[in-house]
Short mmCIF file of C-alpha atoms and ligand atoms in Angstrom, two decimals:
data_model
loop_
_atom_site.label_atom_id
_atom_site.label_comp_id
_atom_site.label_asym_id
_atom_site.label_seq_id
_atom_site.Cartn_x
_atom_site.Cartn_y
_atom_site.Cartn_z
CA UNK A 163 -14.41 11.87 -22.75
CA UNK A 164 -13.05 8.81 -21.85
CA UNK A 165 -15.18 7.36 -18.99
CA UNK A 166 -13.33 6.22 -15.94
CA UNK A 167 -13.23 3.15 -15.88
CA UNK A 168 -16.31 0.54 -13.31
CA UNK A 169 -15.05 -1.07 -10.32
CA UNK A 170 -14.12 -4.84 -10.46
CA UNK A 171 -17.54 -6.22 -9.96
CA UNK A 172 -18.83 -4.49 -12.38
CA UNK A 173 -16.53 -5.56 -14.42
CA UNK A 174 -16.87 -8.88 -13.87
CA UNK A 175 -20.65 -8.28 -14.97
CA UNK A 176 -19.94 -6.78 -18.06
CA UNK A 177 -17.40 -9.51 -19.42
CA UNK A 178 -20.03 -12.12 -17.92
CA UNK A 179 -23.11 -11.43 -19.44
CA UNK A 180 -21.66 -10.07 -23.18
CA UNK A 181 -21.37 -6.19 -22.62
CA UNK A 182 -17.89 -5.53 -22.88
CA UNK A 183 -14.72 -7.37 -23.60
CA UNK A 184 -11.13 -7.73 -21.86
CA UNK A 185 -9.82 -6.63 -25.20
CA UNK A 186 -12.98 -3.22 -24.46
CA UNK A 187 -11.26 -2.57 -20.64
CA UNK A 188 -7.70 -2.12 -22.35
CA UNK A 189 -8.94 0.30 -24.80
CA UNK A 190 -11.03 1.79 -21.89
CA UNK A 191 -7.76 1.67 -20.07
CA UNK A 192 -5.24 3.66 -21.95
CA UNK A 193 -7.99 6.13 -23.32
CA UNK A 194 -9.29 6.82 -19.92
CA UNK A 195 -5.29 7.26 -19.02
CA UNK A 196 -4.38 9.69 -22.65
CA UNK A 197 -7.01 11.52 -20.62
CA UNK A 198 -6.11 12.58 -17.10
CA UNK A 199 -2.79 11.10 -16.75
CA UNK A 200 -1.21 14.24 -18.07
CA UNK A 201 -2.18 15.70 -15.24
CA UNK A 202 -2.10 12.80 -12.93
CA UNK A 203 1.43 10.97 -13.70
CA UNK A 204 1.05 8.09 -11.70
CA UNK A 205 1.80 5.48 -14.92
CA UNK A 206 4.96 4.52 -15.77
CA UNK A 207 5.99 2.09 -19.14
CA UNK A 208 2.37 1.40 -19.94
CA UNK A 209 2.32 -1.85 -22.01
CA UNK A 210 -0.01 -0.86 -24.15
CA UNK A 211 0.09 -3.65 -27.01
CA UNK A 212 1.16 -6.53 -25.28
CA UNK A 213 -1.85 -6.07 -22.98
CA UNK A 214 -4.44 -5.72 -25.90
CA UNK A 215 -2.99 -9.14 -26.65
CA UNK A 216 -3.34 -10.89 -23.42
CA UNK A 217 -6.80 -9.50 -23.24
CA UNK A 218 -7.54 -10.63 -26.90
CA UNK A 219 -5.97 -14.02 -25.23
CA UNK A 220 -8.94 -14.07 -22.54
CA UNK A 221 -11.68 -13.33 -23.99
CA UNK A 222 -11.11 -16.38 -26.18
CA UNK A 223 -10.64 -17.98 -23.27
CA UNK A 224 -13.91 -17.01 -21.31
CA UNK A 225 -15.19 -18.01 -25.31
CA UNK A 226 -14.22 -21.06 -25.05
CA UNK A 227 -15.39 -21.23 -21.50
CA UNK A 228 -12.57 -21.94 -19.85
CA UNK A 229 -12.26 -18.72 -17.85
CA UNK A 230 -9.06 -18.83 -14.92
CA UNK A 231 -10.78 -16.68 -12.57
CA UNK A 232 -12.99 -13.84 -11.86
CA UNK A 233 -10.04 -11.94 -12.22
CA UNK A 234 -10.10 -13.06 -16.48
CA UNK A 235 -9.88 -10.53 -18.88
CA UNK A 236 -9.42 -7.57 -15.93
CA UNK A 237 -6.64 -5.05 -15.85
CA UNK A 238 -4.67 -4.28 -13.26
CA UNK A 239 -1.33 -1.86 -12.49
CA UNK A 240 1.84 -2.81 -10.91
CA UNK A 241 3.49 -0.57 -8.09
CA UNK A 242 7.24 -0.57 -10.00
CA UNK A 243 9.00 -2.26 -6.89
CA UNK A 244 7.01 -5.96 -7.66
CA UNK A 245 9.17 -7.00 -10.58
CA UNK A 246 7.35 -8.20 -13.52
CA UNK A 247 10.05 -11.12 -16.41
CA UNK A 248 11.34 -8.03 -19.33
CA UNK A 249 9.78 -5.64 -17.85
CA UNK A 250 11.08 -2.73 -16.42
CA UNK A 251 11.15 -2.16 -12.07
CA UNK A 252 13.17 1.93 -11.28
CA UNK A 253 11.87 1.92 -8.00
CA UNK A 254 11.50 5.10 -9.13
CA UNK A 255 14.93 5.86 -8.63
CA UNK A 256 18.03 6.65 -11.59
CA UNK A 257 19.63 3.71 -9.39
CA UNK A 258 17.27 1.38 -11.08
CA UNK A 259 17.64 3.24 -14.58
CA UNK A 260 17.57 0.64 -17.95
CA UNK A 261 17.24 -2.39 -15.17
CA UNK A 262 15.22 -5.20 -16.36
CA UNK A 263 13.40 -7.93 -14.45
CA UNK A 264 14.68 -11.18 -15.09
CA UNK A 265 11.90 -12.98 -13.15
CA UNK A 266 8.35 -12.22 -12.35
CA UNK A 267 7.35 -11.80 -8.54
CA UNK A 268 5.50 -14.12 -6.96
CA UNK A 269 2.28 -11.99 -6.85
CA UNK A 270 2.40 -11.38 -10.36
CA UNK A 271 2.47 -14.84 -11.51
CA UNK A 272 -0.64 -15.23 -9.62
CA UNK A 273 -2.10 -11.94 -11.15
CA UNK A 274 -0.95 -13.92 -14.49
CA UNK A 275 -2.18 -17.17 -13.58
CA UNK A 276 -5.40 -16.01 -13.38
CA UNK A 277 -5.90 -14.12 -16.20
CA UNK A 278 -5.58 -10.53 -15.34
CA UNK A 279 -3.85 -8.57 -17.59
CA UNK A 280 -1.08 -5.95 -16.35
CA UNK A 281 -0.83 -2.51 -18.40
CA UNK A 282 0.87 -0.52 -16.87
CA UNK A 283 3.77 0.16 -14.05
CA UNK A 284 2.80 2.97 -11.90
CA UNK A 285 4.62 5.70 -9.86
CA UNK A 286 5.83 6.01 -6.01
CA UNK A 287 8.71 7.10 -3.74
CA UNK A 288 12.00 5.98 -4.72
CA UNK A 289 12.80 2.15 -2.82
CA UNK A 290 8.93 3.05 -1.10
CA UNK A 291 10.85 5.74 1.45
CA UNK A 292 8.28 8.02 1.70
CA UNK A 293 5.04 9.43 2.04
CA UNK A 294 3.87 11.69 -0.95
CA UNK A 295 5.50 10.26 -4.49
CA UNK A 296 7.43 13.67 -4.31
CA UNK A 297 10.91 10.95 -3.91
CA UNK A 298 9.91 9.88 -7.08
CA UNK A 299 13.10 10.34 -9.69
CA UNK A 300 9.79 10.54 -12.11
CA UNK A 301 8.90 13.78 -10.73
CA UNK A 302 4.99 13.48 -8.07
CA UNK A 303 1.97 11.97 -9.16
CA UNK A 304 -0.84 14.44 -8.37
CA UNK A 305 -3.79 13.71 -6.32
CA UNK A 306 -6.86 13.21 -8.47
CA UNK A 307 -9.20 15.07 -5.82
CA UNK A 308 -7.01 18.52 -6.25
CA UNK A 309 -4.28 18.39 -8.18
CA UNK A 310 -2.19 20.95 -5.86
CA UNK A 311 -2.13 17.83 -3.40
CA UNK A 312 -0.42 14.65 -3.02
CA UNK A 313 -1.65 11.47 -3.61
CA UNK A 314 -0.40 10.09 -0.53
CA UNK A 315 2.72 7.97 -0.64
CA UNK A 316 4.38 5.80 -1.10
CA UNK A 317 2.32 3.45 -3.37
CA UNK A 318 0.37 7.07 -4.47
CA UNK A 319 0.78 6.13 -8.49
CA UNK A 320 -1.24 3.25 -7.76
CA UNK A 321 -3.90 4.78 -5.82
CA UNK A 322 -3.78 7.60 -8.03
CA UNK A 323 -5.00 5.68 -10.90
CA UNK A 324 -7.53 3.66 -9.07
CA UNK A 325 -9.40 6.70 -7.66
CA UNK A 326 -8.92 8.60 -11.10
CA UNK A 327 -10.67 5.25 -13.06
CA UNK A 328 -7.79 4.58 -15.20
CA UNK A 329 -8.04 1.16 -13.41
CA UNK A 330 -9.79 -1.23 -11.08
CA UNK A 331 -7.11 -2.90 -9.06
CA UNK A 332 -3.39 -1.96 -8.22
CA UNK A 333 -0.77 -3.70 -6.37
CA UNK A 334 0.42 -1.56 -3.37
CA UNK A 335 3.43 -2.60 -1.24
CA UNK A 336 3.25 -1.19 2.45
CA UNK A 337 5.96 -1.39 4.96
CA UNK A 338 4.89 1.21 7.80
CA UNK A 339 1.33 2.67 5.97
CA UNK A 340 2.45 3.21 1.91
CA UNK A 341 -0.87 1.03 0.36
CA UNK A 342 -3.37 2.04 3.50
CA UNK A 343 -2.22 6.23 3.22
CA UNK A 344 -2.27 6.65 -0.42
CA UNK A 345 -5.75 5.08 -0.52
CA UNK A 346 -7.03 7.48 1.92
CA UNK A 347 -5.82 10.76 0.32
CA UNK A 348 -7.30 9.73 -2.88
CA UNK A 349 -11.06 8.26 -1.35
CA UNK A 350 -10.12 4.17 -2.28
CA UNK A 351 -10.23 0.78 -0.85
CA UNK A 352 -6.36 -0.35 0.26
CA UNK A 353 -5.22 -3.15 2.34
CA UNK A 354 -2.38 -4.10 3.94
CA UNK A 355 -2.47 -7.59 4.56
CA UNK A 356 -1.28 -10.48 7.68
CA UNK A 357 2.51 -10.28 7.73
CA UNK A 358 3.14 -13.97 5.43
CA UNK A 359 -0.28 -13.72 3.69
CA UNK A 360 1.34 -12.31 0.41
CA UNK A 361 4.94 -13.73 -0.72
CA UNK A 362 7.57 -10.68 -0.82
CA UNK A 363 9.24 -12.91 -3.58
CA UNK A 364 10.12 -10.42 -6.07
CA UNK A 365 8.87 -7.16 -4.56
CA UNK A 366 12.05 -5.26 -3.88
CA UNK A 367 13.12 -5.10 -0.24
CA UNK A 368 13.11 -1.73 1.83
CA UNK A 369 12.80 -3.53 5.59
CA UNK A 370 11.73 -6.93 4.91
CA UNK A 371 10.08 -7.92 8.87
CA UNK A 372 7.74 -5.03 7.51
CA UNK A 373 6.79 -5.45 4.13
CA UNK A 374 3.64 -6.49 2.28
CA UNK A 375 2.60 -6.83 -1.11
CA UNK A 376 -1.63 -5.10 -1.20
CA UNK A 377 -4.08 -4.56 -2.78
CA UNK A 378 -5.96 -0.95 -3.92
CA UNK A 379 -9.18 -0.67 -5.68
CA UNK A 380 -12.26 0.95 -4.71
CA UNK A 381 -14.47 -1.42 -2.43
CA UNK A 382 -13.62 -4.00 0.27
CA UNK A 383 -15.21 -6.14 -1.57
CA UNK A 384 -12.94 -5.47 -5.09
CA UNK A 385 -9.73 -6.07 -2.99
CA UNK A 386 -10.90 -9.57 -1.21
CA UNK A 387 -11.28 -10.41 -4.29
CA UNK A 388 -8.23 -10.15 -5.24
CA UNK A 389 -5.95 -10.62 -2.15
CA UNK A 390 -7.29 -13.80 -2.48
CA UNK A 391 -5.57 -14.52 -5.90
CA UNK A 392 -2.60 -13.10 -4.36
CA UNK A 393 -2.26 -15.06 -1.14
CA UNK A 394 -1.16 -18.46 -0.48
CA UNK A 395 2.07 -20.10 0.52
CA UNK A 396 4.89 -20.13 -1.34
CA UNK A 397 8.39 -21.71 -1.28
CA UNK A 398 10.36 -18.46 -2.64
CA UNK A 399 9.48 -16.66 0.63
CA UNK A 400 10.01 -18.65 3.81
CA UNK A 401 8.06 -15.84 5.55
CA UNK A 402 5.35 -16.67 3.75
CA UNK A 403 2.68 -17.97 5.58
CA UNK A 404 1.72 -22.20 5.54
CA UNK A 405 -1.85 -21.29 4.41
CA UNK A 406 -3.89 -21.95 1.47
CA UNK A 407 -5.07 -19.06 0.34
CA UNK A 408 -7.74 -17.15 1.84
CA UNK A 409 -11.05 -17.54 0.25
CA UNK A 410 -11.50 -14.07 1.82
CA UNK A 411 -14.80 -13.30 -0.82
CA UNK A 412 -16.74 -15.40 1.11
CA UNK A 413 -16.13 -14.46 4.06
CA UNK A 414 -18.38 -11.07 3.07
CA UNK A 415 -22.29 -11.77 4.90
CA UNK A 416 -22.54 -7.98 5.81
CA UNK A 417 -23.13 -9.90 9.27
CA UNK A 418 -21.32 -7.71 12.44
CA UNK A 419 -24.15 -9.07 15.20
CA UNK A 420 -22.25 -9.17 18.07
CA UNK A 421 -18.72 -8.10 16.65
CA UNK A 422 -16.86 -6.17 18.86
CA UNK A 423 -14.98 -2.88 17.75
CA UNK A 424 -11.79 -1.16 19.58
CA UNK A 425 -11.57 2.70 19.94
CA UNK A 426 -7.63 3.34 21.20
CA UNK A 427 -7.83 6.27 23.49
CA UNK A 428 -4.40 7.37 22.22
CA UNK A 429 -5.78 8.47 19.06
CA UNK A 430 -7.33 11.69 20.42
CA UNK A 431 -3.64 12.16 21.77
CA UNK A 432 -2.39 12.52 19.57
CA UNK A 433 -0.68 15.46 18.27
CA UNK A 434 -1.83 17.12 15.19
CA UNK A 435 -4.60 15.54 14.50
CA UNK A 436 -8.08 16.43 12.09
CA UNK A 437 -11.36 17.00 14.64
CA UNK A 438 -12.94 16.26 11.67
CA UNK A 439 -11.02 12.76 10.98
CA UNK A 440 -11.88 11.72 14.56
CA UNK A 441 -15.44 12.63 14.04
CA UNK A 442 -15.47 10.98 10.88
CA UNK A 443 -13.98 7.56 12.87
CA UNK A 444 -16.58 7.90 15.41
CA UNK A 445 -19.66 8.80 13.17
CA UNK A 446 -18.30 5.31 10.85
CA UNK A 447 -18.11 3.10 14.64
CA UNK A 448 -21.80 4.83 15.07
CA UNK A 449 -22.61 3.77 11.70
CA UNK A 450 -21.32 -0.48 12.38
CA UNK A 451 -23.46 -0.46 15.96
CA UNK A 452 -26.64 0.68 14.71
CA UNK A 453 -25.70 -3.16 11.90
CA UNK A 454 -24.63 -4.72 15.31
CA UNK A 455 -21.58 -4.12 16.31
CA UNK A 456 -20.50 -3.06 20.09
CA UNK A 457 -18.06 -0.41 20.35
CA UNK A 458 -15.23 -0.23 23.72
CA UNK A 459 -12.38 2.41 24.64
CA UNK A 460 -9.25 0.06 24.19
CA UNK A 461 -5.58 1.24 25.50
CA UNK A 462 -2.36 0.65 24.08
CA UNK A 463 0.23 2.84 25.73
CA UNK A 464 2.95 1.92 24.04
CA UNK A 465 2.21 3.38 20.75
CA UNK A 466 3.42 6.62 21.15
CA UNK A 467 6.66 5.36 20.43
CA UNK A 468 5.73 2.99 17.31
CA UNK A 469 6.87 6.20 14.80
CA UNK A 470 10.80 6.07 16.27
CA UNK A 471 10.77 2.54 16.72
CA UNK A 472 9.32 2.04 13.01
CA UNK A 473 11.88 4.92 11.75
CA UNK A 474 15.02 2.44 13.64
CA UNK A 475 13.86 -0.45 12.36
CA UNK A 476 12.95 0.25 9.21
CA UNK A 477 16.33 2.20 8.67
CA UNK A 478 18.51 -0.35 9.66
CA UNK A 479 17.08 -3.15 7.80
CA UNK A 480 16.66 -0.81 4.45
CA UNK A 481 20.72 0.19 5.07
CA UNK A 482 21.31 -3.42 4.59
CA UNK A 483 19.26 -4.47 2.32
CA UNK A 484 19.94 -1.83 -0.22
CA UNK A 485 23.43 -2.12 0.17
CA UNK A 486 23.48 -4.69 -3.57
CA UNK A 487 22.78 -1.15 -5.55
CA UNK A 488 26.18 -0.63 -6.52
CA UNK A 489 26.12 -0.20 -10.20
CA UNK A 490 27.99 -4.21 -10.47
CA UNK A 491 24.53 -6.18 -11.14
CA UNK A 492 21.78 -3.93 -11.00
CA UNK A 493 20.74 -0.80 -13.87
CA UNK A 494 22.86 2.17 -13.44
CA UNK A 495 26.50 2.53 -13.08
CA UNK A 496 28.99 5.94 -12.49
CA UNK A 497 31.32 6.42 -15.07
CA UNK A 498 34.32 5.02 -14.03
CA UNK A 499 37.09 7.42 -14.02
CA UNK A 500 39.76 4.90 -13.35
CA UNK A 501 40.76 4.48 -9.17
CA UNK A 502 39.03 0.75 -8.85
CA UNK A 503 36.01 -0.37 -7.70
CA UNK A 504 35.41 1.25 -4.35
CA UNK A 505 34.91 4.90 -6.73
CA UNK A 506 33.33 3.36 -8.83
CA UNK A 507 30.34 1.99 -6.31
CA UNK A 508 30.34 5.75 -4.07
CA UNK A 509 30.03 7.64 -8.03
CA UNK A 510 26.86 5.42 -8.27
CA UNK A 511 25.78 5.36 -5.18
CA UNK A 512 26.44 9.24 -4.86
CA UNK A 513 24.80 10.35 -8.03
CA UNK A 514 22.39 7.05 -8.08
CA UNK A 515 20.18 7.47 -4.90
CA UNK A 516 18.36 10.41 -4.32
CA UNK A 517 18.40 12.43 -1.28
CA UNK A 518 15.80 10.98 1.65
CA UNK A 519 17.10 7.19 0.25
CA UNK A 520 20.97 8.47 1.84
CA UNK A 521 18.99 9.59 4.62
CA UNK A 522 17.46 5.93 5.21
CA UNK A 523 20.38 4.53 4.68
CA UNK A 524 22.44 7.07 6.86
CA UNK A 525 20.35 6.36 9.36
CA UNK A 526 19.76 2.65 9.17
CA UNK A 527 23.72 2.07 9.42
CA UNK A 528 23.91 5.21 12.11
CA UNK A 529 21.76 2.91 14.08
CA UNK A 530 23.25 -0.56 13.57
CA UNK A 531 26.91 0.90 14.11
CA UNK A 532 28.65 -1.06 17.06
CA UNK A 533 28.16 1.35 20.59
CA UNK A 534 25.48 2.45 19.18
CA UNK A 535 24.05 -0.64 18.56
CA UNK A 536 21.76 -1.18 21.87
CA UNK A 537 20.66 2.83 22.29
CA UNK A 538 18.80 2.77 18.91
CA UNK A 539 18.29 -0.82 17.03
CA UNK A 540 18.02 -3.32 20.64
CA UNK A 541 16.08 -0.53 22.45
CA UNK A 542 13.95 -0.43 19.05
CA UNK A 543 13.45 -4.28 18.86
CA UNK A 544 12.19 -4.65 23.01
CA UNK A 545 9.59 -1.76 21.86
CA UNK A 546 8.22 -3.68 19.42
CA UNK A 547 7.44 -6.45 21.21
CA UNK A 548 5.77 -4.02 23.71
CA UNK A 549 3.57 -2.98 21.13
CA UNK A 550 3.07 -6.66 19.79
CA UNK A 551 1.60 -7.13 23.39
CA UNK A 552 -0.44 -3.87 23.87
CA UNK A 553 -2.23 -4.86 20.74
CA UNK A 554 -2.72 -8.76 22.03
CA UNK A 555 -3.81 -7.44 25.70
CA UNK A 556 -6.74 -5.00 23.71
CA UNK A 557 -7.31 -7.99 21.42
CA UNK A 558 -8.28 -9.94 23.89
CA UNK A 559 -11.43 -7.18 23.75
CA UNK A 560 -12.21 -6.83 21.13
CA UNK A 561 -12.74 -8.14 17.58
CA UNK A 562 -11.01 -5.53 14.83
CA UNK A 563 -9.74 -1.89 16.28
CA UNK A 564 -11.22 1.55 14.11
CA UNK A 565 -8.85 4.47 14.44
CA UNK A 566 -8.12 7.64 11.51
CA UNK A 567 -5.22 6.04 8.30
CA UNK A 568 -4.30 9.24 8.69
CA UNK A 569 -4.85 12.77 11.31
CA UNK A 570 -5.56 14.71 8.53
CA UNK A 571 -6.24 14.64 4.37
CA UNK A 572 -3.61 14.47 1.27
CA UNK A 573 -1.46 17.69 2.05
CA UNK A 574 -0.25 19.84 -0.81
CA UNK A 575 2.35 18.47 -2.91
CA UNK A 576 5.47 20.78 -1.50
CA UNK A 577 4.34 21.35 1.66
CA UNK A 578 6.61 18.99 3.63
CA UNK A 579 9.49 18.18 1.48
CA UNK A 580 11.50 20.55 3.57
CA UNK A 581 10.82 18.77 6.56
CA UNK A 582 11.43 15.32 6.97
CA UNK A 583 10.19 14.73 10.33
CA UNK A 584 6.57 16.64 9.46
CA UNK A 585 6.48 13.89 6.88
CA UNK A 586 7.05 11.44 9.00
CA UNK A 587 4.49 12.21 11.90
CA UNK A 588 1.52 10.90 8.43
CA UNK A 589 2.11 7.84 9.69
CA UNK A 590 2.08 8.10 13.28
CA UNK A 591 -1.36 5.17 12.94
CA UNK A 592 -0.31 2.78 9.51
CA UNK A 593 3.07 1.73 11.36
CA UNK A 594 1.28 -0.26 14.37
CA UNK A 595 0.14 -2.57 11.92
CA UNK A 596 3.95 -3.32 10.21
CA UNK A 597 5.49 -3.27 13.48
CA UNK A 598 2.53 -6.57 15.43
CA UNK A 599 1.94 -7.53 12.13
CA UNK A 600 -1.91 -6.67 11.76
CA UNK A 601 -3.98 -6.66 8.91
CA UNK A 602 -4.85 -3.43 8.36
CA UNK A 603 -7.91 -1.63 5.30
CA UNK A 604 -8.51 1.47 4.75
CA UNK A 605 -11.34 2.74 3.82
CA UNK A 606 -13.51 6.07 3.14
CA UNK A 607 -15.22 7.26 5.22
CA UNK A 608 -16.09 11.17 4.73
CA UNK A 609 -14.48 13.65 3.20
CA UNK A 610 -12.78 17.22 4.75
CA UNK A 611 -12.61 20.81 2.82
CA UNK A 612 -13.75 18.13 -0.68
CA UNK A 613 -11.18 15.90 0.67
CA UNK A 614 -11.44 12.22 1.28
CA UNK A 615 -10.41 10.76 4.77
CA UNK A 616 -10.00 7.12 5.56
CA UNK A 617 -11.37 4.63 8.51
CA UNK A 618 -8.62 2.48 9.44
CA UNK A 619 -9.59 -0.89 10.30
CA UNK A 620 -7.51 -3.73 12.00
CA UNK A 621 -7.11 -6.76 13.25
CA UNK A 622 -5.60 -10.02 14.72
CA UNK A 623 -2.73 -11.51 12.78
CA UNK A 624 -4.34 -13.73 10.68
CA UNK A 625 -7.99 -12.60 10.46
CA UNK A 626 -7.69 -10.24 7.34
CA UNK A 627 -11.01 -11.95 6.61
CA UNK A 628 -11.91 -10.45 9.25
CA UNK A 629 -11.32 -6.88 9.06
CA UNK A 630 -12.45 -6.97 4.65
CA UNK A 631 -15.70 -8.29 6.31
CA UNK A 632 -16.63 -5.04 8.71
CA UNK A 633 -15.24 -3.12 6.16
CA UNK A 634 -18.11 -4.15 3.32
CA UNK A 635 -19.74 -4.29 5.78
CA UNK A 636 -19.91 -0.92 6.26
CA UNK A 637 -19.80 -0.15 2.62
CA UNK A 638 -23.29 -2.27 2.03
CA UNK A 639 -24.95 1.05 4.75
CA UNK A 640 -22.39 3.97 3.47
CA UNK A 641 -21.87 5.82 -0.26
CA UNK A 642 -18.57 7.16 -0.17
CA UNK A 643 -16.39 4.38 -1.49
CA UNK A 644 -19.18 5.26 -4.75
CA UNK A 645 -18.19 9.07 -5.26
CA UNK A 646 -16.07 9.79 -7.63
CA UNK A 647 -13.10 12.89 -8.02
CA UNK A 648 -14.26 15.92 -10.04
CA UNK A 649 -11.70 14.60 -13.30
N1 LIG O 771 5.91 6.41 4.63
C1 LIG O 771 6.64 6.10 5.62
C2 LIG O 771 7.90 5.29 5.45
O1 LIG O 771 8.33 6.94 4.27
C3 LIG O 771 6.37 4.12 4.55
C4 LIG O 771 6.53 3.99 2.98
C5 LIG O 771 6.03 2.85 2.92
O2 LIG O 771 5.29 1.44 3.86
N2 LIG O 771 7.02 2.30 1.75
O3 LIG O 771 8.56 5.18 5.39
#
């Protein structure tokens, strides 16, 4: 029996005391994967031999007293849309079959610079479009808490691999909830940082004004340590914030006295929210009040338009971003039956993209087309501004917002695949953070029928450290994040 791998903090202590080594941790990762990943299907392209070699180099650095960071020697898995030099980056799409990246994402370079050991890539919805990993060309990943359920998506492979104790850390990407929603479904912590906090260079673009890379881990503290390594200015991404790297882990002092927590009143009016989810969020806020915080009701009147706004802006941006996959530069090309270049594009894109990706390209192209632009895309941009004002107004009265991550716990595989709209509705509480650029974290706050529920905390843009401090304060007073799935 391969034991589930411990949390980052525990592993750091084991490495420091000599109880474990980086090589032993990589062995633990693959022994655990051999045991549970046949059922879960979270990892793509394991780098067993390369990871063992890199771990041995980390152990040598440690022996020589030249550690690079707290992450030196720690195994991590990377979502398959964040590129690493020489490795595949399929984005779980047929159209990137056979592609290997010639360069590494800035986030990957920072991890390697910090000494972390990349062990594998993780399964996802094709091009990060989806909420369940069911849109993967490799087939769905499964939820460690209940194998007939989805781990969420689109970073479902990353969240499930952390939840199952295959890896202590993983990277995800979040355009409308793809880190927070699977973290919530799998009972782990996932954070979408402030837009621009982590460089997007080397993240395959879905919707560039919304996309962010972020950490998935077992605790807020582990997320903070990982985010600190990922964050910081980058000349390779003009939207990366000019600020120096965060030191958010230093802000985790457990102190929330005087902190004001806003509860948006619109949450209760959202159709389809489970009463258990609401109760658990309120209980979590009550716990933070016992620690010295205060809670108050706030209003975000335009959030009822957030989903429609998101699905217009994200598809519009996706329709442009995905134009580059044409059979010429990247991956798969449909066999040429002659007829010139245009039929080759058409055959490649018809055979290379899955249904959901095609649906998004069509929707986005429509929303941007002459005659419809004003009614759809322009309207969506106006709503985005109104939403931003709602949040600015709410943050005059409170320091963080508390809300559910998702209206319900993990749904069954196959339950929503026939109804794209019901799938989109699972994102109702996560898209506002992307539309406004604000940081958001999801952390475990209870269970419903044995399935984890997530509390979402949002903060003012740039206040990533505050959000993590509150999440950590809750975890000092609760044990939900310590529970492991029965695998
Ligand atoms: N589920 C949302 C979508 O399908 C969010 C995806 C994401 O954040 N990448 O667009």
